[in-house]
mmCIF file of C-alpha atoms in Angstrom:
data_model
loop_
_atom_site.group_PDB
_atom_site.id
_atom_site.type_symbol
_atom_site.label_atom_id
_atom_site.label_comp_id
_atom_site.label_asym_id
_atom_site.label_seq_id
_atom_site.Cartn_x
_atom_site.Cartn_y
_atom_site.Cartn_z
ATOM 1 C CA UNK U 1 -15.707 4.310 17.000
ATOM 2 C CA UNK U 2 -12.074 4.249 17.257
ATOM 3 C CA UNK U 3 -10.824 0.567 17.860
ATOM 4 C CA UNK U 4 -7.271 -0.356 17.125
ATOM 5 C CA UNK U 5 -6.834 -3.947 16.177
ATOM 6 C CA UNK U 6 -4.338 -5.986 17.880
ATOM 7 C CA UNK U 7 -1.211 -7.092 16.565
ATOM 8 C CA UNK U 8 -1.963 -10.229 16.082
ATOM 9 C CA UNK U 9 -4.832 -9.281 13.896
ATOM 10 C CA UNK U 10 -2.543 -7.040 11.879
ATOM 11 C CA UNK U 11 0.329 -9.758 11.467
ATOM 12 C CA UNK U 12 -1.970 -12.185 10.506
ATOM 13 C CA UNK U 13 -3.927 -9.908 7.670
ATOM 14 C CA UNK U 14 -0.130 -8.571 6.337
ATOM 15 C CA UNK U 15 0.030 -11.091 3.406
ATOM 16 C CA UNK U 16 -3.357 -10.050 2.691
ATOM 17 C CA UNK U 17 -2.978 -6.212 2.313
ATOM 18 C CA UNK U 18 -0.098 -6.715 0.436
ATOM 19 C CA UNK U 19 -1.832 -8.421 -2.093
ATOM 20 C CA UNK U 20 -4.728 -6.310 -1.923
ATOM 21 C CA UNK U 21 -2.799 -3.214 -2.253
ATOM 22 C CA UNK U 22 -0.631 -4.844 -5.518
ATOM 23 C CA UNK U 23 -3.854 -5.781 -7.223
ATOM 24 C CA UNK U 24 -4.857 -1.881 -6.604
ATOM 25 C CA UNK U 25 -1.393 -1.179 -8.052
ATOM 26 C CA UNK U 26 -1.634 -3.426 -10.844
ATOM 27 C CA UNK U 27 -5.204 -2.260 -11.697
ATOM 28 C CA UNK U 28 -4.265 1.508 -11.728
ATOM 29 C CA UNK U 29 -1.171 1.800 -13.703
ATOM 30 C CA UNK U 30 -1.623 -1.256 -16.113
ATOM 31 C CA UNK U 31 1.239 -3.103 -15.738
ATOM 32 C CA UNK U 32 -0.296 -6.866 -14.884
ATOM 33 C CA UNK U 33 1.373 -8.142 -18.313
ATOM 34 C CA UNK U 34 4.159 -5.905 -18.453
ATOM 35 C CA UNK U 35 7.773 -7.615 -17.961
ATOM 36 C CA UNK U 36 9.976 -5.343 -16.015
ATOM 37 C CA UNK U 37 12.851 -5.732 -18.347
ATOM 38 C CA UNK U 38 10.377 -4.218 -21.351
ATOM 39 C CA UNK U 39 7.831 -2.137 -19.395
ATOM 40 C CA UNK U 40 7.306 1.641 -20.738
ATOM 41 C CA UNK U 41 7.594 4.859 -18.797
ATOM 42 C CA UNK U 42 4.002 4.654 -16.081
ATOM 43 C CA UNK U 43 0.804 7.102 -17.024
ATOM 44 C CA UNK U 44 0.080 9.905 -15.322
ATOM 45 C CA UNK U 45 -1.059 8.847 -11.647
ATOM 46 C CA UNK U 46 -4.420 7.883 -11.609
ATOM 47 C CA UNK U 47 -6.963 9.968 -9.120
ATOM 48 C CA UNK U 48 -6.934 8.546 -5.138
ATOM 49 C CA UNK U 49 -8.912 5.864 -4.824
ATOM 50 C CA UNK U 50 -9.471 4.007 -1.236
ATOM 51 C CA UNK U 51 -7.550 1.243 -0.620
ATOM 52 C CA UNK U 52 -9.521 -2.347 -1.060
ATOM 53 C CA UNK U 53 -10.577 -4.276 1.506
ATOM 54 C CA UNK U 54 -8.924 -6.906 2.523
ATOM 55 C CA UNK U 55 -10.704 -9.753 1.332
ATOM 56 C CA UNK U 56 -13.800 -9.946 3.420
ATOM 57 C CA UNK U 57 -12.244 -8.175 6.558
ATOM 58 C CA UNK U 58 -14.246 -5.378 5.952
ATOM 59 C CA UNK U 59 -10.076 -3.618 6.418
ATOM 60 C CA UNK U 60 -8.587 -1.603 4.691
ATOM 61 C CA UNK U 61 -4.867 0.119 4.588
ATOM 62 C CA UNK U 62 -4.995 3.243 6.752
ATOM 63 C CA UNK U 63 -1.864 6.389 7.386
ATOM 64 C CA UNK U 64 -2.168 5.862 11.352
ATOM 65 C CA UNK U 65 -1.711 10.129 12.169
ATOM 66 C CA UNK U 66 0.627 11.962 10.624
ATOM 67 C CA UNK U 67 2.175 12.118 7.389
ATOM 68 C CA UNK U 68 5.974 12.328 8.209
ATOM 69 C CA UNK U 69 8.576 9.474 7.376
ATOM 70 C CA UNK U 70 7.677 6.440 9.957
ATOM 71 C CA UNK U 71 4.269 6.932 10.217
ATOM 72 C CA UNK U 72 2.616 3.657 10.237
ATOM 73 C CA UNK U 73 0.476 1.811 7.571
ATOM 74 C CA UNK U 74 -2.277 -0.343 9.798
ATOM 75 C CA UNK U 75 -5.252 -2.007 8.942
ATOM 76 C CA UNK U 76 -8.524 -0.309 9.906
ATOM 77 C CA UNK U 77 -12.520 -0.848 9.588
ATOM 78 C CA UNK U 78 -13.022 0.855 5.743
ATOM 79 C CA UNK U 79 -14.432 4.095 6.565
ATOM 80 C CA UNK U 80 -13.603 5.948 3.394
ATOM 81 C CA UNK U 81 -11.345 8.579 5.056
ATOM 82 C CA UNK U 82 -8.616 10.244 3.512
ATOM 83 C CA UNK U 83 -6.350 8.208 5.930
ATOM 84 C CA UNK U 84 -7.475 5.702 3.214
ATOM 85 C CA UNK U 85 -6.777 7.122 -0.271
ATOM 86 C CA UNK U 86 -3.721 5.820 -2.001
ATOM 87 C CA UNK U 87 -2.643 6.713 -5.238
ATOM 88 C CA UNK U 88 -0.438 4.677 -8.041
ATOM 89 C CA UNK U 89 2.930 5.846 -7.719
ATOM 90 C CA UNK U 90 5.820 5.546 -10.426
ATOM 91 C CA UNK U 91 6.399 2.374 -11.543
ATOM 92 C CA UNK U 92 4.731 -0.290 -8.956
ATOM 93 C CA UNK U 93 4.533 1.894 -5.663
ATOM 94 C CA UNK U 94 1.569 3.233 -3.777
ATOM 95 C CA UNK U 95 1.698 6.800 -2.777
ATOM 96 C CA UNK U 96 -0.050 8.481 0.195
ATOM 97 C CA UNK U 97 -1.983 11.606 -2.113
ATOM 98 C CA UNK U 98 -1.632 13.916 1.541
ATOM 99 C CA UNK U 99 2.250 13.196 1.947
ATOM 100 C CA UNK U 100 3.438 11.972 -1.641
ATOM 101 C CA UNK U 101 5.615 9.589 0.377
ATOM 102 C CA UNK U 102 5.389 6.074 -0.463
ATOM 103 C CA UNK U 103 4.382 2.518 1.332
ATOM 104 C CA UNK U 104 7.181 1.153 2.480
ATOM 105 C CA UNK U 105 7.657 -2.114 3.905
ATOM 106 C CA UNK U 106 10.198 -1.304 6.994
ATOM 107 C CA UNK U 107 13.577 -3.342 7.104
ATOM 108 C CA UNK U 108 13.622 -3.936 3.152
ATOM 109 C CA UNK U 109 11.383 -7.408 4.697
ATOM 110 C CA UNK U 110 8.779 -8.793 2.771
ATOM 111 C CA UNK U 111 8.783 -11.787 5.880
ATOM 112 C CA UNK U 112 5.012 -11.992 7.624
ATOM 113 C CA UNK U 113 4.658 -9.415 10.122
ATOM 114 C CA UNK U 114 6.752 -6.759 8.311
ATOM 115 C CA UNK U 115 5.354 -3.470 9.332
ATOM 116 C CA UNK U 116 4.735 -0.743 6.814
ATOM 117 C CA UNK U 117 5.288 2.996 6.917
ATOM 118 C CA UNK U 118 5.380 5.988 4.925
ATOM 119 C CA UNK U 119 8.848 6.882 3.560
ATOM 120 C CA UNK U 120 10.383 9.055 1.179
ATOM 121 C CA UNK U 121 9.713 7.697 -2.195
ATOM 122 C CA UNK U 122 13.266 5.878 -3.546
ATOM 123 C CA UNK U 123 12.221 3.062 -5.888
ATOM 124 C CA UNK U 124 13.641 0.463 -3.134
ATOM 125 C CA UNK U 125 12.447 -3.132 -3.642
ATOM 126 C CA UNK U 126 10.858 -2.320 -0.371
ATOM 127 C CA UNK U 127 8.280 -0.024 -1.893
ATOM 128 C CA UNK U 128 7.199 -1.361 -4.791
ATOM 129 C CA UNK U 129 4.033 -4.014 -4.833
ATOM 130 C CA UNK U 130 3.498 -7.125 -7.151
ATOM 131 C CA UNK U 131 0.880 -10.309 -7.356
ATOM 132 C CA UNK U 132 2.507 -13.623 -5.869
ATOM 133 C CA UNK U 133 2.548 -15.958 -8.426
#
């Protein structure tokens, strides 16, 4: 079944993802207790691993066709795809394992509703993925 969810559904579950997908950071690489000011040189990358759910959506984060610079991040019924994989990227980004690009939150926004993408990996603010709080 290929449903696409509507906006509103996606701008509503943004906060969510984004914390989903910096716990799946956080988890990978190690870092929860790290301060950035001290923090040593990141591990290897650890293997893909599919992208949580977010919280009982039964969602997760989803490439949306392609793997080029733009291509949008959207939330999607978990279906274990490849379109699904993400991969701990240096320091706190997430990298798509099919395009090494990173997530990217468009606009350098981290405001409700900001879309995300694929983009060339630059260790922007924009692309890398933390716990509120």
């Amino acid at each position: 079944m290929t449903r696409r969810p509507g906006r509103t559904r996606i701008a509503a579950l943004l906060p969510t993802v984004c914390a989903t997908l910096a716990a799946l950071t956080l988890a990978l690489t190690g870092t929860a207790q790290a301060d950035a000011a001290t923090r040593q040189p990141a591990p290897a990358p650890a293997p893909a691993r599919q992208a949580p759910p977010a919280r009982s959506s039964g969602t997760a984060a989803r490439v949306w066709a392609g793997t080029a610079n733009g291509t949008a991040v959207q939330l999607y019924d978990c279906n274990g795809t490849a379109a699904q994989q993400w991969r701990a990227g240096a320091g706190s980004s997430l990298r798509d394992p099919a395009s090494g690009r990173s997530l990217d939150a468009t606009g350098n926004s981290s405001a409700d509703g900001t879309r995300l993408q694929l983009r060339d990996c630059t260790a922007g603010a924009n692309q890398a993925w933390k716990l509120p709080g």
